[in-house]
PDB file of C-alpha atoms in Angstrom:
ATOM      1  CA  GLU A 764     -10.341 -15.675   1.753  1.00 86.00           C
ATOM      2  CA  ILE A 765     -11.370 -12.235   2.918  1.00 91.00           C
ATOM      3  CA  VAL A 766     -12.753  -9.799   0.376  1.00 94.00           C
ATOM      4  CA  LEU A 767     -12.886  -6.057   1.030  1.00 96.00           C
ATOM      5  CA  THR A 768     -15.616  -3.961  -0.543  1.00 97.00           C
ATOM      6  CA  GLN A 769     -15.562  -0.176  -0.526  1.00 98.00           C
ATOM      7  CA  SER A 770     -18.489   2.136  -1.113  1.00 96.00           C
ATOM      8  CA  PRO A 771     -19.305   4.299  -2.796  1.00 97.00           C
ATOM      9  CA  GLY A 772     -17.013   3.879  -5.764  1.00 96.00           C
ATOM     10  CA  THR A 773     -16.979   7.619  -6.284  1.00 97.00           C
ATOM     11  CA  LEU A 774     -18.025  10.364  -3.904  1.00 97.00           C
ATOM     12  CA  SER A 775     -18.608  13.824  -5.389  1.00 97.00           C
ATOM     13  CA  LEU A 776     -18.483  16.543  -2.775  1.00 97.00           C
ATOM     14  CA  SER A 777     -17.579  20.195  -2.350  1.00 96.00           C
ATOM     15  CA  PRO A 778     -14.783  21.590  -0.187  1.00 96.00           C
ATOM     16  CA  GLY A 779     -15.992  22.005   3.367  1.00 97.00           C
ATOM     17  CA  GLU A 780     -18.392  19.088   3.170  1.00 97.00           C
ATOM     18  CA  ARG A 781     -18.176  15.899   5.204  1.00 98.00           C
ATOM     19  CA  ALA A 782     -17.053  12.680   3.520  1.00 98.00           C
ATOM     20  CA  THR A 783     -18.015   9.252   4.801  1.00 98.00           C
ATOM     21  CA  LEU A 784     -16.308   6.264   3.190  1.00 98.00           C
ATOM     22  CA  SER A 785     -17.211   2.671   3.910  1.00 98.00           C
ATOM     23  CA  CYS A 786     -15.112  -0.481   3.919  1.00 98.00           C
ATOM     24  CA  ARG A 787     -16.810  -3.825   4.414  1.00 97.00           C
ATOM     25  CA  ALA A 788     -15.050  -7.160   4.913  1.00 96.00           C
ATOM     26  CA  SER A 789     -16.550 -10.492   3.886  1.00 95.00           C
ATOM     27  CA  GLN A 790     -15.680 -11.854   7.322  1.00 94.00           C
ATOM     28  CA  SER A 791     -14.736 -10.353  10.639  1.00 94.00           C
ATOM     29  CA  VAL A 792     -11.271  -8.801  10.817  1.00 92.00           C
ATOM     30  CA  SER A 793      -9.309  -7.545  13.764  1.00 88.00           C
ATOM     31  CA  SER A 794      -9.432  -3.772  14.112  1.00 86.00           C
ATOM     32  CA  SER A 795      -5.701  -3.885  14.685  1.00 87.00           C
ATOM     33  CA  TYR A 796      -5.261  -5.035  11.121  1.00 91.00           C
ATOM     34  CA  LEU A 797      -7.394  -2.413   9.362  1.00 93.00           C
ATOM     35  CA  ALA A 798      -5.726   0.626   7.806  1.00 95.00           C
ATOM     36  CA  TRP A 799      -6.649   3.407   5.408  1.00 97.00           C
ATOM     37  CA  TYR A 800      -4.435   4.958   2.747  1.00 98.00           C
ATOM     38  CA  GLN A 801      -4.786   8.038   0.583  1.00 98.00           C
ATOM     39  CA  GLN A 802      -3.433   8.139  -2.952  1.00 98.00           C
ATOM     40  CA  LYS A 803      -3.206  11.180  -5.183  1.00 97.00           C
ATOM     41  CA  PRO A 804      -2.533  10.961  -8.939  1.00 94.00           C
ATOM     42  CA  GLY A 805       1.073  10.129  -9.702  1.00 94.00           C
ATOM     43  CA  GLN A 806       1.921   9.530  -6.057  1.00 97.00           C
ATOM     44  CA  ALA A 807       2.444   6.520  -3.850  1.00 97.00           C
ATOM     45  CA  PRO A 808      -0.194   5.646  -1.262  1.00 97.00           C
ATOM     46  CA  ARG A 809       0.118   7.444   2.062  1.00 97.00           C
ATOM     47  CA  LEU A 810      -0.827   5.893   5.375  1.00 96.00           C
ATOM     48  CA  LEU A 811      -3.684   7.761   7.079  1.00 97.00           C
ATOM     49  CA  ILE A 812      -5.222   5.500   9.698  1.00 95.00           C
ATOM     50  CA  TYR A 813      -4.068   2.288  11.348  1.00 92.00           C
ATOM     51  CA  GLY A 814      -5.710   0.059  13.901  1.00 91.00           C
ATOM     52  CA  ALA A 815      -9.033   1.205  12.422  1.00 93.00           C
ATOM     53  CA  SER A 816      -8.982   4.496  14.328  1.00 93.00           C
ATOM     54  CA  SER A 817      -5.441   5.729  15.061  1.00 92.00           C
ATOM     55  CA  ARG A 818      -4.124   8.547  12.914  1.00 94.00           C
ATOM     56  CA  ALA A 819      -0.643   8.151  11.486  1.00 93.00           C
ATOM     57  CA  THR A 820       1.975  10.770  12.218  1.00 93.00           C
ATOM     58  CA  GLY A 821       1.228  14.129  10.657  1.00 95.00           C
ATOM     59  CA  ILE A 822      -2.333  13.289   9.601  1.00 97.00           C
ATOM     60  CA  PRO A 823      -4.774  16.143  10.353  1.00 97.00           C
ATOM     61  CA  ASP A 824      -7.512  15.508  12.871  1.00 96.00           C
ATOM     62  CA  ARG A 825     -10.216  16.053  10.269  1.00 98.00           C
ATOM     63  CA  PHE A 826      -9.487  12.434   9.313  1.00 98.00           C
ATOM     64  CA  SER A 827     -10.987   9.827  11.594  1.00 97.00           C
ATOM     65  CA  GLY A 828     -11.553   6.110  11.415  1.00 97.00           C
ATOM     66  CA  SER A 829     -14.027   3.887  13.170  1.00 96.00           C
ATOM     67  CA  GLY A 830     -15.636   0.489  13.049  1.00 96.00           C
ATOM     68  CA  SER A 831     -15.093  -3.094  14.008  1.00 95.00           C
ATOM     69  CA  GLY A 832     -15.838  -6.607  12.855  1.00 94.00           C
ATOM     70  CA  THR A 833     -16.835  -6.326   9.227  1.00 96.00           C
ATOM     71  CA  ASP A 834     -17.734  -2.646   8.903  1.00 97.00           C
ATOM     72  CA  PHE A 835     -15.267   0.203   8.974  1.00 98.00           C
ATOM     73  CA  THR A 836     -15.593   3.889   8.150  1.00 98.00           C
ATOM     74  CA  LEU A 837     -13.227   6.679   7.219  1.00 98.00           C
ATOM     75  CA  THR A 838     -14.619  10.138   7.851  1.00 98.00           C
ATOM     76  CA  ILE A 839     -13.206  13.418   6.637  1.00 98.00           C
ATOM     77  CA  SER A 840     -14.993  16.048   8.681  1.00 97.00           C
ATOM     78  CA  ARG A 841     -14.474  19.024   6.368  1.00 97.00           C
ATOM     79  CA  LEU A 842     -12.933  18.436   2.979  1.00 97.00           C
ATOM     80  CA  GLU A 843      -9.934  20.528   2.097  1.00 97.00           C
ATOM     81  CA  PRO A 844      -8.836  20.930  -1.550  1.00 96.00           C
ATOM     82  CA  GLU A 845      -5.892  18.578  -0.959  1.00 96.00           C
ATOM     83  CA  ASP A 846      -8.190  15.777   0.266  1.00 97.00           C
ATOM     84  CA  PHE A 847      -9.605  15.005  -3.166  1.00 96.00           C
ATOM     85  CA  ALA A 848      -7.976  11.669  -3.888  1.00 97.00           C
ATOM     86  CA  VAL A 849      -8.550   7.919  -3.873  1.00 98.00           C
ATOM     87  CA  TYR A 850      -8.834   6.165  -0.516  1.00 98.00           C
ATOM     88  CA  TYR A 851      -8.080   2.501   0.057  1.00 98.00           C
ATOM     89  CA  CYS A 852      -8.813   0.369   3.055  1.00 97.00           C
ATOM     90  CA  GLN A 853      -6.410  -2.442   3.782  1.00 96.00           C
ATOM     91  CA  GLN A 854      -6.611  -5.562   5.889  1.00 94.00           C
ATOM     92  CA  TYR A 855      -3.293  -7.008   7.006  1.00 89.00           C
ATOM     93  CA  GLY A 856      -3.822 -10.660   7.774  1.00 82.00           C
ATOM     94  CA  SER A 857      -1.207 -13.119   6.640  1.00 80.00           C
ATOM     95  CA  SER A 858      -0.576 -10.634   3.842  1.00 85.00           C
ATOM     96  CA  PRO A 859      -1.870  -7.184   2.917  1.00 90.00           C
ATOM     97  CA  LEU A 860      -5.182  -7.042   1.109  1.00 94.00           C
ATOM     98  CA  PHE A 861      -6.520  -3.804  -0.352  1.00 96.00           C
ATOM     99  CA  GLY A 862     -10.048  -2.758  -1.092  1.00 97.00           C
ATOM    100  CA  PRO A 863     -10.890  -1.439  -4.581  1.00 97.00           C
ATOM    101  CA  GLY A 864     -10.823   2.179  -3.437  1.00 97.00           C
ATOM    102  CA  THR A 865     -13.193   5.141  -3.198  1.00 98.00           C
ATOM    103  CA  LYS A 866     -12.507   8.203  -5.295  1.00 98.00           C
ATOM    104  CA  VAL A 867     -13.413  11.496  -3.668  1.00 98.00           C
ATOM    105  CA  ASP A 868     -13.749  14.102  -6.370  1.00 95.00           C
ATOM    106  CA  ILE A 869     -14.838  17.698  -6.546  1.00 92.00           C
ATOM    107  CA  LYS A 870     -18.506  18.299  -7.193  1.00 90.00           C
TER     108      LYS A 870
ATOM    109  CA  GLN B 870      14.105  10.607   7.526  1.00 95.00           C
ATOM    110  CA  VAL B 871      12.957   7.282   6.143  1.00 97.00           C
ATOM    111  CA  GLN B 872      13.182   7.085   2.375  1.00 98.00           C
ATOM    112  CA  LEU B 873      12.706   4.357  -0.189  1.00 98.00           C
ATOM    113  CA  VAL B 874      14.069   5.326  -3.595  1.00 98.00           C
ATOM    114  CA  GLN B 875      13.274   3.110  -6.555  1.00 98.00           C
ATOM    115  CA  SER B 876      14.971   2.653  -9.902  1.00 98.00           C
ATOM    116  CA  GLY B 877      13.716   4.294 -13.053  1.00 97.00           C
ATOM    117  CA  ALA B 878      11.099   3.344 -15.590  1.00 98.00           C
ATOM    118  CA  GLU B 879      11.593   0.253 -17.736  1.00 98.00           C
ATOM    119  CA  VAL B 880      10.274  -0.853 -21.098  1.00 98.00           C
ATOM    120  CA  LYS B 881      10.389  -4.578 -21.753  1.00 98.00           C
ATOM    121  CA  LYS B 882       9.246  -6.964 -24.443  1.00 98.00           C
ATOM    122  CA  PRO B 883       6.855  -9.798 -23.707  1.00 97.00           C
ATOM    123  CA  GLY B 884       8.680 -12.789 -22.299  1.00 97.00           C
ATOM    124  CA  ALA B 885      11.518 -10.736 -20.860  1.00 98.00           C
ATOM    125  CA  SER B 886      12.339 -10.108 -17.197  1.00 98.00           C
ATOM    126  CA  VAL B 887      12.564  -6.885 -15.221  1.00 98.00           C
ATOM    127  CA  LYS B 888      14.430  -6.137 -12.005  1.00 98.00           C
ATOM    128  CA  VAL B 889      13.372  -3.149  -9.925  1.00 98.00           C
ATOM    129  CA  SER B 890      15.479  -1.841  -7.059  1.00 98.00           C
ATOM    130  CA  CYS B 891      14.453  -0.089  -3.863  1.00 98.00           C
ATOM    131  CA  LYS B 892      17.157   1.687  -1.867  1.00 98.00           C
ATOM    132  CA  ALA B 893      16.370   2.329   1.785  1.00 98.00           C
ATOM    133  CA  SER B 894      17.785   5.086   3.955  1.00 98.00           C
ATOM    134  CA  GLY B 895      17.032   6.714   7.287  1.00 98.00           C
ATOM    135  CA  TYR B 896      16.523   3.480   9.218  1.00 98.00           C
ATOM    136  CA  THR B 897      18.117   0.082   9.798  1.00 98.00           C
ATOM    137  CA  PHE B 898      17.398  -1.771   6.570  1.00 98.00           C
ATOM    138  CA  THR B 899      17.507  -5.229   8.115  1.00 97.00           C
ATOM    139  CA  SER B 900      14.929  -4.403  10.801  1.00 96.00           C
ATOM    140  CA  TYR B 901      11.833  -4.129   8.595  1.00 97.00           C
ATOM    141  CA  ASP B 902      10.311  -6.339   5.911  1.00 96.00           C
ATOM    142  CA  ILE B 903       9.989  -4.891   2.431  1.00 98.00           C
ATOM    143  CA  ASN B 904       6.760  -5.542   0.535  1.00 97.00           C
ATOM    144  CA  TRP B 905       6.058  -5.050  -3.152  1.00 98.00           C
ATOM    145  CA  VAL B 906       2.730  -3.777  -4.444  1.00 98.00           C
ATOM    146  CA  ARG B 907       1.782  -3.016  -8.020  1.00 98.00           C
ATOM    147  CA  GLN B 908      -0.867  -0.861  -9.641  1.00 98.00           C
ATOM    148  CA  ALA B 909      -1.992  -1.030 -13.243  1.00 96.00           C
ATOM    149  CA  THR B 910      -3.075   2.263 -14.771  1.00 93.00           C
ATOM    150  CA  GLY B 911      -6.377   3.369 -13.294  1.00 91.00           C
ATOM    151  CA  GLN B 912      -6.606   0.237 -11.174  1.00 94.00           C
ATOM    152  CA  GLY B 913      -6.258  -0.650  -7.513  1.00 95.00           C
ATOM    153  CA  LEU B 914      -3.360  -1.885  -5.428  1.00 97.00           C
ATOM    154  CA  GLU B 915      -2.214  -5.484  -5.768  1.00 96.00           C
ATOM    155  CA  TRP B 916       0.135  -7.064  -3.223  1.00 96.00           C
ATOM    156  CA  MET B 917       2.909  -9.180  -4.706  1.00 97.00           C
ATOM    157  CA  GLY B 918       4.984 -10.387  -1.795  1.00 97.00           C
ATOM    158  CA  TRP B 919       7.388  -9.633   1.029  1.00 97.00           C
ATOM    159  CA  MET B 920      11.011 -10.110   1.911  1.00 97.00           C
ATOM    160  CA  ASN B 921      12.809 -10.044   5.228  1.00 97.00           C
ATOM    161  CA  PRO B 922      16.081  -8.192   4.536  1.00 97.00           C
ATOM    162  CA  ASN B 923      17.765  -9.751   7.549  1.00 97.00           C
ATOM    163  CA  SER B 924      17.146 -13.419   6.751  1.00 97.00           C
ATOM    164  CA  GLY B 925      16.315 -13.153   3.078  1.00 97.00           C
ATOM    165  CA  ASN B 926      13.117 -15.074   3.692  1.00 97.00           C
ATOM    166  CA  THR B 927      10.332 -14.331   1.264  1.00 97.00           C
ATOM    167  CA  GLY B 928       6.614 -14.865   0.781  1.00 96.00           C
ATOM    168  CA  TYR B 929       4.855 -14.398  -2.531  1.00 97.00           C
ATOM    169  CA  ALA B 930       1.242 -13.983  -3.517  1.00 95.00           C
ATOM    170  CA  GLN B 931       0.013 -17.131  -5.184  1.00 94.00           C
ATOM    171  CA  LYS B 932      -0.650 -15.246  -8.401  1.00 95.00           C
ATOM    172  CA  PHE B 933       3.070 -14.497  -8.814  1.00 97.00           C
ATOM    173  CA  GLN B 934       4.560 -17.746  -7.526  1.00 95.00           C
ATOM    174  CA  GLY B 935       7.184 -19.007  -9.955  1.00 96.00           C
ATOM    175  CA  ARG B 936       7.530 -15.641 -11.716  1.00 98.00           C
ATOM    176  CA  VAL B 937       8.677 -13.287  -8.972  1.00 98.00           C
ATOM    177  CA  THR B 938      11.904 -13.254  -6.992  1.00 98.00           C
ATOM    178  CA  MET B 939      12.665 -10.835  -4.173  1.00 98.00           C
ATOM    179  CA  THR B 940      16.244 -10.391  -3.031  1.00 98.00           C
ATOM    180  CA  ARG B 941      18.404  -7.894  -1.239  1.00 98.00           C
ATOM    181  CA  ASN B 942      21.914  -6.543  -0.843  1.00 98.00           C
ATOM    182  CA  THR B 943      22.311  -5.531   2.767  1.00 97.00           C
ATOM    183  CA  SER B 944      25.671  -3.826   2.159  1.00 97.00           C
ATOM    184  CA  ILE B 945      23.888  -1.145   0.146  1.00 98.00           C
ATOM    185  CA  SER B 946      20.475  -1.329   1.883  1.00 98.00           C
ATOM    186  CA  THR B 947      18.732  -2.231  -1.326  1.00 98.00           C
ATOM    187  CA  ALA B 948      15.873  -4.590  -2.064  1.00 98.00           C
ATOM    188  CA  TYR B 949      15.099  -6.014  -5.487  1.00 98.00           C
ATOM    189  CA  MET B 950      12.033  -7.408  -7.158  1.00 98.00           C
ATOM    190  CA  GLU B 951      12.471  -9.413 -10.354  1.00 98.00           C
ATOM    191  CA  LEU B 952       9.474 -10.433 -12.434  1.00 98.00           C
ATOM    192  CA  SER B 953       9.972 -12.851 -15.305  1.00 98.00           C
ATOM    193  CA  SER B 954       7.976 -14.022 -18.327  1.00 97.00           C
ATOM    194  CA  LEU B 955       6.496 -10.584 -18.666  1.00 98.00           C
ATOM    195  CA  ARG B 956       3.215 -10.080 -20.472  1.00 97.00           C
ATOM    196  CA  SER B 957       1.237  -6.983 -21.366  1.00 96.00           C
ATOM    197  CA  GLU B 958      -0.910  -7.373 -18.249  1.00 97.00           C
ATOM    198  CA  ASP B 959       2.201  -6.778 -16.128  1.00 98.00           C
ATOM    199  CA  THR B 960       2.337  -3.173 -17.311  1.00 98.00           C
ATOM    200  CA  ALA B 961       1.982  -1.269 -14.048  1.00 98.00           C
ATOM    201  CA  VAL B 962       3.644   0.923 -11.477  1.00 98.00           C
ATOM    202  CA  TYR B 963       5.554  -1.195  -8.987  1.00 98.00           C
ATOM    203  CA  TYR B 964       6.003   0.067  -5.430  1.00 98.00           C
ATOM    204  CA  CYS B 965       8.186  -1.107  -2.584  1.00 98.00           C
ATOM    205  CA  ALA B 966       6.897  -0.412   0.903  1.00 98.00           C
ATOM    206  CA  ARG B 967       8.231  -0.900   4.393  1.00 97.00           C
ATOM    207  CA  ARG B 968       6.224  -3.048   6.746  1.00 95.00           C
ATOM    208  CA  ALA B 969       6.117  -1.762  10.320  1.00 94.00           C
ATOM    209  CA  ASP B 970       4.217  -2.704  13.449  1.00 90.00           C
ATOM    210  CA  TYR B 971       2.633   0.215  15.216  1.00 88.00           C
ATOM    211  CA  TYR B 972       1.328  -0.299  18.732  1.00 85.00           C
ATOM    212  CA  ASP B 973      -2.002   1.282  19.578  1.00 78.00           C
ATOM    213  CA  SER B 974      -3.177   2.627  22.929  1.00 76.00           C
ATOM    214  CA  SER B 975      -4.314  -0.855  23.949  1.00 80.00           C
ATOM    215  CA  GLY B 976      -0.889  -2.284  23.292  1.00 83.00           C
ATOM    216  CA  TYR B 977      -1.926  -4.256  20.237  1.00 83.00           C
ATOM    217  CA  SER B 978       0.395  -4.586  17.282  1.00 84.00           C
ATOM    218  CA  ASN B 979      -0.916  -3.077  14.055  1.00 86.00           C
ATOM    219  CA  PRO B 980       0.972  -4.263  10.983  1.00 87.00           C
ATOM    220  CA  LEU B 981       0.980  -1.775   8.140  1.00 91.00           C
ATOM    221  CA  LEU B 982       2.959  -0.354   5.228  1.00 95.00           C
ATOM    222  CA  ASP B 983       4.194   2.959   6.533  1.00 94.00           C
ATOM    223  CA  TYR B 984       6.717   4.187   3.961  1.00 97.00           C
ATOM    224  CA  TRP B 985       6.526   3.704   0.223  1.00 98.00           C
ATOM    225  CA  GLY B 986       8.889   4.191  -2.658  1.00 98.00           C
ATOM    226  CA  GLN B 987       7.967   6.609  -5.423  1.00 98.00           C
ATOM    227  CA  GLY B 988       7.035   3.808  -7.797  1.00 98.00           C
ATOM    228  CA  THR B 989       8.604   2.388 -10.948  1.00 98.00           C
ATOM    229  CA  LEU B 990       6.644   2.202 -14.189  1.00 98.00           C
ATOM    230  CA  VAL B 991       7.212  -1.040 -16.037  1.00 98.00           C
ATOM    231  CA  THR B 992       5.798  -1.103 -19.551  1.00 98.00           C
ATOM    232  CA  VAL B 993       5.554  -4.407 -21.389  1.00 98.00           C
ATOM    233  CA  SER B 994       5.117  -3.920 -25.098  1.00 96.00           C
ATOM    234  CA  SER B 995       6.255  -5.553 -28.296  1.00 94.00           C
TER     235      SER B 995
END
C-alpha cells in the first residue's frame, strides 16, 4: 500500500516569497495519477494541479507542479495573500489517497 | 456550470445512521463517478468510496466496509451516502466529489476529483 508523505508540515512565509512543497510516495507512482489540491478554512478542496504538472482550469501560472517516480513538488512562485492555505497531494491508483497536507501560513 | 450541492448539517446519537445527499447539476449525472471523502476537524482528507451513477456499482474503502452504503436517484441527479453505527470518531465534514479523467498533452488519462460539494457536517454526540 502506497503512503504519501508531505513536507514540511507547516511553511511560514511572507507574501511575495516562493513556496516549495514536497510530496513523497513510498513507492513509484505514475505522474498521471498525481494531483495537488488547495483547501482554505471552511471550504472544500480545490483542484490545482493534475498529472503532476498540468494546471487545472483557472489556476494562476504562479502555481507549478513537477516531479516523477516517488518525489513530487508544488511550487508557488510568489505568494499572494489568497494562497495561504493547506495543500494536499493525492495519488489516484485504484482509489484516491491523500497526503497529510502542508499548511502555508503567514510569517 | 458544474455544481454539487449537499444536504445540511446533521446531529446524530451514537449507534444511529446518517444519510447525506449530493445533488448534481450542470453536467450529465450518469457520466461521472461520485466519490465521498470525509475530514475530521483539523485533520486530513479520508477517502470513503465511490459510486457509478449509471450502473449503481460501488467501491468502498476497507475501513468503511459494512457500515457505508452509496446509492443514487438518477431522476433527480442525486447521490447519497449513508453511514451506520455511528460513533464519536465519525464526527466530520463529509464531501461528495466528481471523478473525472483529464487528458494531458501526452494523451494520458489523469483521474482526479475535479468538483466538490460544499461539505456536510455530521456531529455524533450523546
